[in-house]
Amino acid sequence: MCISKKESEDKQNGERERYLQANNREFNSLFGYPDNSVKTAKYSVLNFLPMNLFEQFQRLANAYFLFLLLLQLIPQISSLAWYTTVVPLMVVLSITAVKDAIDDVKRHKNDNQVNNRSVLVLMNGRIVTDKWMNVQVGDIIKLENNQIVTADILLLSSSEPYSLTYIETAELDGETNLKVKQAISVTSEMEDNLKLLSAFDGEVRCESPNNKLDRFTGILMYKGKNYILNHDRLILRGCVIRNTDWCYGLVIFTGPDTKVMQNSGKSTFKRTHIDHLMNVLVLWIFLFLGSMCFLLAVGHYIWENNQGYYFQDYLPWEDYVSSSAFSAALIFWSYFIILNTMVPISLYVSVEIIRLGNSFYINWDQKMFYEPKNTPAQARTTTLNEELGQVKYVFSDKTGTLTQNIMIFNKCSINGTFYGDVYDKSAPRSEVSKKREKVDFSYNKLADPKFSFYDKTLAEAVKRGDHWVHLFFLSLSLCHTVISEEKVEVRTPENRILLFCKGADTILGQLLHPSCRSLQDITMDHLDDFASDGLRTLMVAYRELDNAFFQVWSKKHSEACLSLENRENEISTVYEEIERDLMLLGATAIEDKLQDGVPETILTLNKAKIKIWVLTGDKQETAVNIAYACNIFEDEMDEIFIVEGNNNETVGRELRSAREKMKPDSLLESDPVNSYLATKPQPPFKIPEEVPNGSYGLIITGYSLAHALEGNLELELLRTACMCKGVICCRMTPLQKAQVVELVKKYKRAVTLAIGDGANDVSMIKVAHIGVGISGQEGMQAMLSSDYALSQFRYLQRLLLVHGRWSYNRMCKFLSYFFYKNFAFTLVHVWYAFYSGFSAQTVYDTWFITFYNLVYTSLPVLGLSLFDQDVNETWSLRFPELYEPGQHNLYFNKKEFVKCLLHGIYSSFVLYFVPMGTVFNSERKDGKEISDYQSFSLMVQTSLLCVVTVQITLETTYWTMISHVFTWGSLGFYFCILFFLYSDGLCLLFPDVFQFLGVARNTLNLPQMWLCVVLSIILCMLPVVGYQFLKPLFWPVSVDQIIDRIHHCMRHPLPYPVRTKLKHTASRRSAYAFSHKQGFGALITSGKTMKARFPKRNSFPHKR
């Protein structure tokens, strides 16, 4: 077969199939396959500046200031110097660019660390050491024990018998138990013979790169024969070689084509809801500013026509001014420049500083430091902190995220005998305690010294050679998840052929021989006891096979494995022939411990109205068992719905049936949501929250989810799932996890958070508004792709309810105050325009305009935004209901912005007319007038600073020494700077720059000055104090009531509630102690033989 014929066609149509030849780089290079380097960094040295500037100018405010800068370069309209805008703009862009560069340098370091790892490559008959990034498709590489797999490779040979290779897939799927791969016989014969490996020229035709971790199809063409390739022959990048001295592999997929990278998703530039809101508000301000400038320009036109004629001798027009209309047009742009401080560029510098500071709080939090691994919490981004205070949906992986992913043998039942409980002579079954004596396994040199078991009767049965105990443990030692199926055929020394099987009691129980009925009843009672302790169970059985029958069956099995069409169905049919009339041996009870504090954390998050969805690739029963143990599902729920249809029609019917039970009116045309959808709104549109008539849960499998995520059912899925208190999605692919998160993002006005620990969680971590990576047993890829990294799931409640809520509250206070103080500052010019002929004359000294945001008012607002707390961390966790305002964005929204605007307009009115009235027709003690422009300017700016300082003291609820220094120190610093800028020395040295000679000492000693300040403060603060007093009385909200309760508790302390142990319910039992592959043909995955064991209110409806 000539592979090169396909080359030109593939380049035009995209890669549909992959063709490669071993040990032939020249040939493989014709297809343009990527090298093995990976790139998670966003920038390079060449594209950093243009890309970063492009991203920064996506902020409307930055684009707005660039436009202002261009205006200020026109001397005919510029009323302020150009550097007053360009310097702050450059500072803002530079600070943000440096921060982004530092973040990206870290990504580059991580990429370089991975790309420069060493690997052994077969080159020209020799094994040479090369870097990962230099490996190419078609290379043969050597991997040794405990090494990470470099690329997706076809296993050729290994040091183990039958060319088996044991791998750990924790980086891919979070599973720490070992799995096995096996080379095909034609290549395994090469072993580690470099001559044979170098001469190997097999050609591979296989599927194109995709994200299916558990699927691979291909054909190896070697020496004129074709050999079928499947997933069991492929070792994926990111796996770790275990218990295998060496193995050789042919590189199939490299770099971005590897399955782990195909599942990693695209990096997106994440921006918070407040960032989007600020863009809208800047647009509003821009329109408001344009309207004000237009009105002021019209005023100037009218004034020039009616009054300006009489001032021509004193204020002649410039040569380029030909008419009042042209003069008004120039004045429009002059006012546009003067009033630009309504959106000061220092706003964005302050926002970045606040976010950076709150990120440090997360990194420094000792209560999120995991001492066993010496790992702190880590804010890997500084741009999403306030978003942590607005989360509504949490999407969590299961294994390794909610659980410890450490399996511990706890109890078992063997031939009807219960092992694992500890008995007292004078009392029934008792709890195991640390005082109990452990079984001494010193007689067994291979025993794990860390393993604890307390029932000596089992050890005694082993020592005396009990036949059933021996057969039971022989089954466990041979039939485990290292074997590709949960079954194994064994030929004993006595030439007996035994089939050992292990699996769910709901399935295995139906495959037992009728003679096992009484033993099955006893074992099922034991299984119920195991379940009452929250243990995960498996049933164990065996069958002795006739030699002739086995030979016939083995031939059928080989033929099924080589079939090109419907291979899986053929294999399943063959398995069904042998998996029957099994003899029951017993059952195991395995403890997969939850991480510490997981149930309590989920209870707390539920009280905060945060919904938890578990998205897992695990089996349904395992996921449901964990959901109950974690309090995602509760026995008190009205019903738990299972969606398991295998076509669109069935899935749609199941979803509508569930929605009808939760909210019957939701199927009527009169329902508000249906009425809204009937209008066929243009996407993107948001679906409002719907309230169910009870407490419900939802379970949906990955196969059904594939149908539900199609266009005509996705809204049905969303509406049904979002009304449920808890949702479990099982048997999911990494891509489906991302699709579910994207679905909620698309149609719900809510902040989403995804948390996971493995590479299979990377997609959803990147798609969610906030991605949290767990750094634990499962590698680092999820953490490296995350926005925040934690060591334990329980730290999530502190991240959200403490740091997130504080960050959100602080940011909202900051924005409200910042907009207010700048409206009050800027709009004074509008009132002054009526007394200055609309001439674009500024009220303030130029230096005051320059320093107002950068010096005089910057530190107090930063102190508020970095240190303020409405309640401390203890009360934040004790009353999770305090979190709810952030989910609805109550503290800063368009309505709150309008309040800031109105408050600013009122304050500017007071700040202009109170000083105006104070100095009108006033004179000093010596009879001289004080109503000159410079004295008036000083009065206005001093009153303004005093007013905004008092305003921030009213906003501050938690005072620290730093807050006092920042607030009062800034006001004192203003007066110090005032005397310096208005000193005789500066004004005489630079008369064109410093023009307020002696104004400070002449004005500050006037009683009218301080009367003006006091009146301005009183009049500006009266509405604020009145509103704060009346709001709880006339417009109370739940948070105000909780704050009152907290204040009451602070005055009358109560003991902290005692934590009680959460009990497991006996009606639940997981039938899976490990993650499995197919096992028992298609029975496990089909669910056709599953039985329901749950009463109505406690669990699931019956399955047929």
Short mmCIF file of N, CA and C in Angstrom, two decimals, residues 826-949:
data_model
loop_
_atom_site.label_atom_id
_atom_site.label_comp_id
_atom_site.label_asym_id
_atom_site.label_seq_id
_atom_site.Cartn_x
_atom_site.Cartn_y
_atom_site.Cartn_z
N THR A 826 -15.99 66.28 39.43
CA THR A 826 -16.03 66.74 38.04
C THR A 826 -17.21 67.66 37.76
N LEU A 827 -18.38 67.35 38.29
CA LEU A 827 -19.59 68.08 37.92
C LEU A 827 -19.66 69.48 38.50
N VAL A 828 -18.72 69.80 39.41
CA VAL A 828 -18.63 71.19 39.88
C VAL A 828 -18.35 72.13 38.71
N HIS A 829 -17.60 71.60 37.70
CA HIS A 829 -17.31 72.43 36.52
C HIS A 829 -18.58 72.82 35.77
N VAL A 830 -19.59 71.96 35.82
CA VAL A 830 -20.83 72.24 35.11
C VAL A 830 -21.52 73.46 35.73
N TRP A 831 -21.59 73.47 37.07
CA TRP A 831 -22.25 74.61 37.73
C TRP A 831 -21.43 75.88 37.52
N TYR A 832 -20.11 75.74 37.52
CA TYR A 832 -19.26 76.90 37.32
C TYR A 832 -19.40 77.47 35.91
N ALA A 833 -19.76 76.63 34.95
CA ALA A 833 -19.91 77.07 33.56
C ALA A 833 -20.96 78.19 33.44
N PHE A 834 -21.99 78.13 34.26
CA PHE A 834 -23.04 79.16 34.20
C PHE A 834 -22.53 80.52 34.67
N TYR A 835 -21.41 80.54 35.38
CA TYR A 835 -20.86 81.81 35.89
C TYR A 835 -19.57 82.20 35.19
N SER A 836 -19.18 81.42 34.17
CA SER A 836 -17.93 81.74 33.47
C SER A 836 -18.14 81.85 31.97
N GLY A 837 -19.39 82.11 31.57
CA GLY A 837 -19.67 82.26 30.15
C GLY A 837 -19.46 80.98 29.37
N PHE A 838 -19.56 79.82 30.03
CA PHE A 838 -19.37 78.52 29.36
C PHE A 838 -18.07 78.51 28.57
N SER A 839 -17.03 78.99 29.23
CA SER A 839 -15.76 79.19 28.53
C SER A 839 -14.77 78.04 28.72
N ALA A 840 -15.20 76.94 29.34
CA ALA A 840 -14.33 75.79 29.60
C ALA A 840 -13.20 76.14 30.56
N GLN A 841 -13.47 77.07 31.45
CA GLN A 841 -12.53 77.42 32.52
C GLN A 841 -12.68 76.40 33.65
N THR A 842 -11.57 75.92 34.21
CA THR A 842 -11.63 74.95 35.31
C THR A 842 -11.86 75.66 36.63
N VAL A 843 -12.52 74.96 37.55
CA VAL A 843 -12.75 75.51 38.89
C VAL A 843 -11.48 75.42 39.72
N TYR A 844 -10.77 74.30 39.56
CA TYR A 844 -9.66 73.99 40.46
C TYR A 844 -8.32 74.41 39.87
N ASP A 845 -7.37 74.47 40.77
CA ASP A 845 -5.97 74.62 40.38
C ASP A 845 -5.56 73.37 39.59
N THR A 846 -4.71 73.57 38.57
CA THR A 846 -4.29 72.46 37.72
C THR A 846 -3.63 71.36 38.52
N TRP A 847 -2.83 71.71 39.53
CA TRP A 847 -2.15 70.71 40.33
C TRP A 847 -3.13 69.91 41.18
N PHE A 848 -4.23 70.52 41.59
CA PHE A 848 -5.24 69.76 42.34
C PHE A 848 -5.91 68.73 41.44
N ILE A 849 -6.17 69.14 40.19
CA ILE A 849 -6.75 68.19 39.24
C ILE A 849 -5.80 67.02 39.02
N THR A 850 -4.50 67.30 38.94
CA THR A 850 -3.51 66.25 38.71
C THR A 850 -3.41 65.29 39.89
N PHE A 851 -3.46 65.83 41.12
CA PHE A 851 -3.21 65.02 42.31
C PHE A 851 -4.47 64.41 42.94
N TYR A 852 -5.64 64.87 42.52
CA TYR A 852 -6.87 64.47 43.22
C TYR A 852 -7.01 62.95 43.27
N ASN A 853 -6.90 62.28 42.13
CA ASN A 853 -7.07 60.82 42.11
C ASN A 853 -5.77 60.07 42.39
N LEU A 854 -4.65 60.63 42.00
CA LEU A 854 -3.40 59.90 42.14
C LEU A 854 -2.82 60.00 43.55
N VAL A 855 -3.11 61.08 44.28
CA VAL A 855 -2.48 61.29 45.58
C VAL A 855 -3.51 61.48 46.70
N TYR A 856 -4.36 62.48 46.55
CA TYR A 856 -5.21 62.89 47.67
C TYR A 856 -6.26 61.84 48.07
N THR A 857 -6.83 61.14 47.11
CA THR A 857 -7.93 60.21 47.43
C THR A 857 -7.61 58.75 47.12
N SER A 858 -6.37 58.47 46.75
CA SER A 858 -6.04 57.09 46.35
C SER A 858 -5.87 56.16 47.55
N LEU A 859 -5.14 56.60 48.55
CA LEU A 859 -4.86 55.71 49.69
C LEU A 859 -6.10 55.40 50.54
N PRO A 860 -6.96 56.39 50.86
CA PRO A 860 -8.14 56.02 51.65
C PRO A 860 -9.01 54.96 50.99
N VAL A 861 -9.21 55.08 49.67
CA VAL A 861 -10.07 54.10 49.00
C VAL A 861 -9.36 52.75 48.89
N LEU A 862 -8.04 52.75 48.80
CA LEU A 862 -7.32 51.47 48.80
C LEU A 862 -7.39 50.82 50.17
N GLY A 863 -7.30 51.64 51.22
CA GLY A 863 -7.45 51.10 52.57
C GLY A 863 -8.80 50.46 52.77
N LEU A 864 -9.85 51.12 52.27
CA LEU A 864 -11.20 50.56 52.34
C LEU A 864 -11.28 49.24 51.58
N SER A 865 -10.66 49.20 50.42
CA SER A 865 -10.81 48.06 49.52
C SER A 865 -9.91 46.88 49.87
N LEU A 866 -8.93 47.10 50.72
CA LEU A 866 -8.02 46.02 51.09
C LEU A 866 -8.24 45.49 52.50
N PHE A 867 -8.84 46.29 53.38
CA PHE A 867 -8.92 45.89 54.78
C PHE A 867 -10.34 45.82 55.34
N ASP A 868 -11.33 46.32 54.61
CA ASP A 868 -12.67 46.41 55.18
C ASP A 868 -13.32 45.02 55.31
N GLN A 869 -14.06 44.83 56.39
CA GLN A 869 -14.82 43.61 56.62
C GLN A 869 -16.15 44.00 57.27
N ASP A 870 -17.25 43.54 56.69
CA ASP A 870 -18.52 43.80 57.36
C ASP A 870 -18.67 42.90 58.57
N VAL A 871 -18.26 41.64 58.46
CA VAL A 871 -18.16 40.72 59.59
C VAL A 871 -16.87 39.92 59.42
N ASN A 872 -16.38 39.34 60.51
CA ASN A 872 -15.12 38.61 60.42
C ASN A 872 -15.32 37.23 59.81
N GLU A 873 -14.24 36.49 59.65
CA GLU A 873 -14.29 35.20 58.96
C GLU A 873 -15.15 34.18 59.69
N THR A 874 -15.17 34.25 61.02
CA THR A 874 -15.96 33.29 61.79
C THR A 874 -17.45 33.43 61.49
N TRP A 875 -17.92 34.67 61.51
CA TRP A 875 -19.34 34.92 61.23
C TRP A 875 -19.66 34.65 59.76
N SER A 876 -18.70 34.88 58.87
CA SER A 876 -18.93 34.61 57.45
C SER A 876 -19.20 33.13 57.21
N LEU A 877 -18.50 32.27 57.96
CA LEU A 877 -18.69 30.83 57.80
C LEU A 877 -19.89 30.33 58.59
N ARG A 878 -20.18 31.01 59.70
CA ARG A 878 -21.30 30.57 60.53
C ARG A 878 -22.64 30.95 59.93
N PHE A 879 -22.65 32.01 59.14
CA PHE A 879 -23.88 32.46 58.48
C PHE A 879 -23.64 32.50 56.96
N PRO A 880 -23.67 31.34 56.30
CA PRO A 880 -23.41 31.31 54.85
C PRO A 880 -24.42 32.13 54.06
N GLU A 881 -25.59 32.43 54.67
CA GLU A 881 -26.61 33.21 53.96
C GLU A 881 -26.10 34.60 53.59
N LEU A 882 -25.05 35.06 54.25
CA LEU A 882 -24.47 36.37 53.92
C LEU A 882 -23.92 36.41 52.50
N TYR A 883 -23.70 35.23 51.92
CA TYR A 883 -23.10 35.13 50.58
C TYR A 883 -24.09 35.48 49.48
N GLU A 884 -25.40 35.39 49.78
CA GLU A 884 -26.42 35.47 48.74
C GLU A 884 -26.43 36.79 47.96
N PRO A 885 -26.22 37.96 48.57
CA PRO A 885 -26.26 39.21 47.78
C PRO A 885 -25.30 39.21 46.60
N GLY A 886 -24.14 38.59 46.75
CA GLY A 886 -23.19 38.55 45.64
C GLY A 886 -23.71 37.78 44.45
N GLN A 887 -24.48 36.70 44.71
CA GLN A 887 -25.02 35.90 43.61
C GLN A 887 -25.99 36.71 42.76
N HIS A 888 -26.68 37.65 43.39
CA HIS A 888 -27.63 38.50 42.66
C HIS A 888 -27.03 39.87 42.34
N ASN A 889 -25.74 40.03 42.65
CA ASN A 889 -25.03 41.28 42.35
C ASN A 889 -25.78 42.49 42.89
N LEU A 890 -26.14 42.44 44.17
CA LEU A 890 -26.96 43.49 44.76
C LEU A 890 -26.16 44.73 45.16
N TYR A 891 -24.86 44.56 45.40
CA TYR A 891 -24.10 45.66 45.99
C TYR A 891 -23.53 46.64 44.97
N PHE A 892 -23.38 46.20 43.74
CA PHE A 892 -23.00 47.17 42.69
C PHE A 892 -23.58 46.70 41.37
N ASN A 893 -24.52 47.47 40.88
CA ASN A 893 -25.18 47.18 39.62
C ASN A 893 -25.58 48.50 38.98
N LYS A 894 -26.35 48.45 37.94
CA LYS A 894 -26.74 49.69 37.25
C LYS A 894 -27.56 50.60 38.13
N LYS A 895 -28.41 49.99 38.96
CA LYS A 895 -29.23 50.80 39.87
C LYS A 895 -28.35 51.51 40.89
N GLU A 896 -27.38 50.79 41.45
CA GLU A 896 -26.47 51.42 42.41
C GLU A 896 -25.62 52.50 41.75
N PHE A 897 -25.27 52.28 40.50
CA PHE A 897 -24.50 53.29 39.78
C PHE A 897 -25.30 54.58 39.61
N VAL A 898 -26.57 54.44 39.28
CA VAL A 898 -27.42 55.63 39.14
C VAL A 898 -27.52 56.37 40.47
N LYS A 899 -27.59 55.63 41.58
CA LYS A 899 -27.61 56.28 42.91
C LYS A 899 -26.33 57.07 43.13
N CYS A 900 -25.18 56.47 42.73
CA CYS A 900 -23.90 57.19 42.86
C CYS A 900 -23.90 58.46 42.03
N LEU A 901 -24.47 58.37 40.82
CA LEU A 901 -24.53 59.54 39.94
C LEU A 901 -25.38 60.65 40.56
N LEU A 902 -26.55 60.28 41.06
CA LEU A 902 -27.45 61.28 41.65
C LEU A 902 -26.83 61.88 42.91
N HIS A 903 -26.19 61.03 43.71
CA HIS A 903 -25.51 61.52 44.90
C HIS A 903 -24.37 62.46 44.52
N GLY A 904 -23.64 62.11 43.46
CA GLY A 904 -22.55 62.97 43.00
C GLY A 904 -23.04 64.30 42.47
N ILE A 905 -24.16 64.28 41.74
CA ILE A 905 -24.73 65.53 41.22
C ILE A 905 -25.15 66.44 42.37
N TYR A 906 -25.82 65.84 43.36
CA TYR A 906 -26.26 66.63 44.52
C TYR A 906 -25.06 67.21 45.27
N SER A 907 -24.03 66.38 45.50
CA SER A 907 -22.85 66.85 46.23
C SER A 907 -22.13 67.94 45.46
N SER A 908 -22.03 67.81 44.14
CA SER A 908 -21.37 68.86 43.35
C SER A 908 -22.14 70.17 43.44
N PHE A 909 -23.45 70.07 43.47
CA PHE A 909 -24.29 71.26 43.61
C PHE A 909 -23.99 71.96 44.94
N VAL A 910 -23.94 71.16 46.02
CA VAL A 910 -23.63 71.72 47.35
C VAL A 910 -22.22 72.29 47.37
N LEU A 911 -21.28 71.55 46.81
CA LEU A 911 -19.87 71.96 46.87
C LEU A 911 -19.60 73.22 46.04
N TYR A 912 -20.45 73.54 45.09
CA TYR A 912 -20.26 74.78 44.35
C TYR A 912 -21.01 75.95 44.99
N PHE A 913 -22.26 75.73 45.31
CA PHE A 913 -23.07 76.87 45.74
C PHE A 913 -22.89 77.25 47.21
N VAL A 914 -22.47 76.32 48.07
CA VAL A 914 -22.18 76.70 49.46
C VAL A 914 -20.97 77.63 49.50
N PRO A 915 -19.83 77.29 48.85
CA PRO A 915 -18.72 78.26 48.83
C PRO A 915 -19.12 79.57 48.10
N MET A 916 -19.92 79.45 47.05
CA MET A 916 -20.35 80.65 46.33
C MET A 916 -21.15 81.57 47.25
N GLY A 917 -22.09 80.97 47.99
CA GLY A 917 -22.88 81.78 48.91
C GLY A 917 -22.06 82.33 50.07
N THR A 918 -21.05 81.55 50.46
CA THR A 918 -20.23 81.96 51.60
C THR A 918 -19.38 83.18 51.26
N VAL A 919 -18.83 83.22 50.07
CA VAL A 919 -17.92 84.33 49.72
C VAL A 919 -18.66 85.49 49.05
N PHE A 920 -19.94 85.30 48.71
CA PHE A 920 -20.66 86.36 48.00
C PHE A 920 -20.79 87.60 48.88
N ASN A 921 -20.27 88.72 48.37
CA ASN A 921 -20.31 90.00 49.09
C ASN A 921 -19.64 89.92 50.46
N SER A 922 -18.66 88.98 50.61
CA SER A 922 -17.95 88.87 51.88
C SER A 922 -16.63 89.61 51.79
N GLU A 923 -16.15 89.96 52.96
CA GLU A 923 -14.85 90.66 52.99
C GLU A 923 -14.07 90.23 54.22
N ARG A 924 -12.78 90.46 54.19
CA ARG A 924 -11.91 90.10 55.30
C ARG A 924 -11.99 91.16 56.39
N LYS A 925 -11.28 90.95 57.50
CA LYS A 925 -11.29 91.93 58.59
C LYS A 925 -10.71 93.27 58.17
N ASP A 926 -9.81 93.21 57.20
CA ASP A 926 -9.20 94.46 56.75
C ASP A 926 -10.02 95.14 55.66
N GLY A 927 -11.20 94.60 55.36
CA GLY A 927 -12.09 95.25 54.39
C GLY A 927 -11.90 94.81 52.97
N LYS A 928 -10.92 93.94 52.72
CA LYS A 928 -10.70 93.48 51.35
C LYS A 928 -11.65 92.34 51.02
N GLU A 929 -12.07 92.28 49.73
CA GLU A 929 -12.97 91.21 49.31
C GLU A 929 -12.24 89.86 49.25
N ILE A 930 -13.01 88.80 49.45
CA ILE A 930 -12.41 87.45 49.38
C ILE A 930 -13.04 86.63 48.25
N SER A 931 -13.84 87.29 47.44
CA SER A 931 -14.54 86.56 46.37
C SER A 931 -13.73 86.53 45.08
N ASP A 932 -12.40 86.32 45.22
CA ASP A 932 -11.59 86.19 44.01
C ASP A 932 -11.57 84.73 43.57
N TYR A 933 -11.17 84.51 42.34
CA TYR A 933 -11.22 83.16 41.75
C TYR A 933 -10.35 82.17 42.53
N GLN A 934 -9.13 82.55 42.89
CA GLN A 934 -8.20 81.61 43.53
C GLN A 934 -8.66 81.22 44.93
N SER A 935 -9.16 82.19 45.69
CA SER A 935 -9.67 81.87 47.02
C SER A 935 -10.89 80.96 46.92
N PHE A 936 -11.76 81.27 45.97
CA PHE A 936 -12.95 80.44 45.77
C PHE A 936 -12.55 79.02 45.38
N SER A 937 -11.56 78.91 44.50
CA SER A 937 -11.10 77.59 44.07
C SER A 937 -10.58 76.79 45.26
N LEU A 938 -9.80 77.43 46.14
CA LEU A 938 -9.25 76.74 47.30
C LEU A 938 -10.37 76.28 48.24
N MET A 939 -11.40 77.13 48.41
CA MET A 939 -12.53 76.75 49.27
C MET A 939 -13.25 75.52 48.72
N VAL A 940 -13.48 75.51 47.41
CA VAL A 940 -14.22 74.39 46.81
C VAL A 940 -13.43 73.10 46.93
N GLN A 941 -12.15 73.13 46.60
CA GLN A 941 -11.38 71.90 46.62
C GLN A 941 -11.15 71.39 48.04
N THR A 942 -10.99 72.29 49.01
CA THR A 942 -10.83 71.84 50.40
C THR A 942 -12.13 71.25 50.92
N SER A 943 -13.26 71.89 50.61
CA SER A 943 -14.56 71.34 51.01
C SER A 943 -14.78 69.97 50.38
N LEU A 944 -14.40 69.84 49.10
CA LEU A 944 -14.56 68.56 48.40
C LEU A 944 -13.77 67.46 49.10
N LEU A 945 -12.51 67.70 49.41
CA LEU A 945 -11.70 66.67 50.05
C LEU A 945 -12.24 66.30 51.43
N CYS A 946 -12.71 67.27 52.19
CA CYS A 946 -13.27 66.97 53.51
C CYS A 946 -14.55 66.15 53.38
N VAL A 947 -15.37 66.47 52.39
CA VAL A 947 -16.63 65.74 52.20
C VAL A 947 -16.35 64.28 51.82
N VAL A 948 -15.47 64.04 50.85
CA VAL A 948 -15.22 62.66 50.41
C VAL A 948 -14.49 61.87 51.50
N THR A 949 -13.72 62.56 52.37
CA THR A 949 -13.07 61.87 53.49
C THR A 949 -14.11 61.41 54.50
#
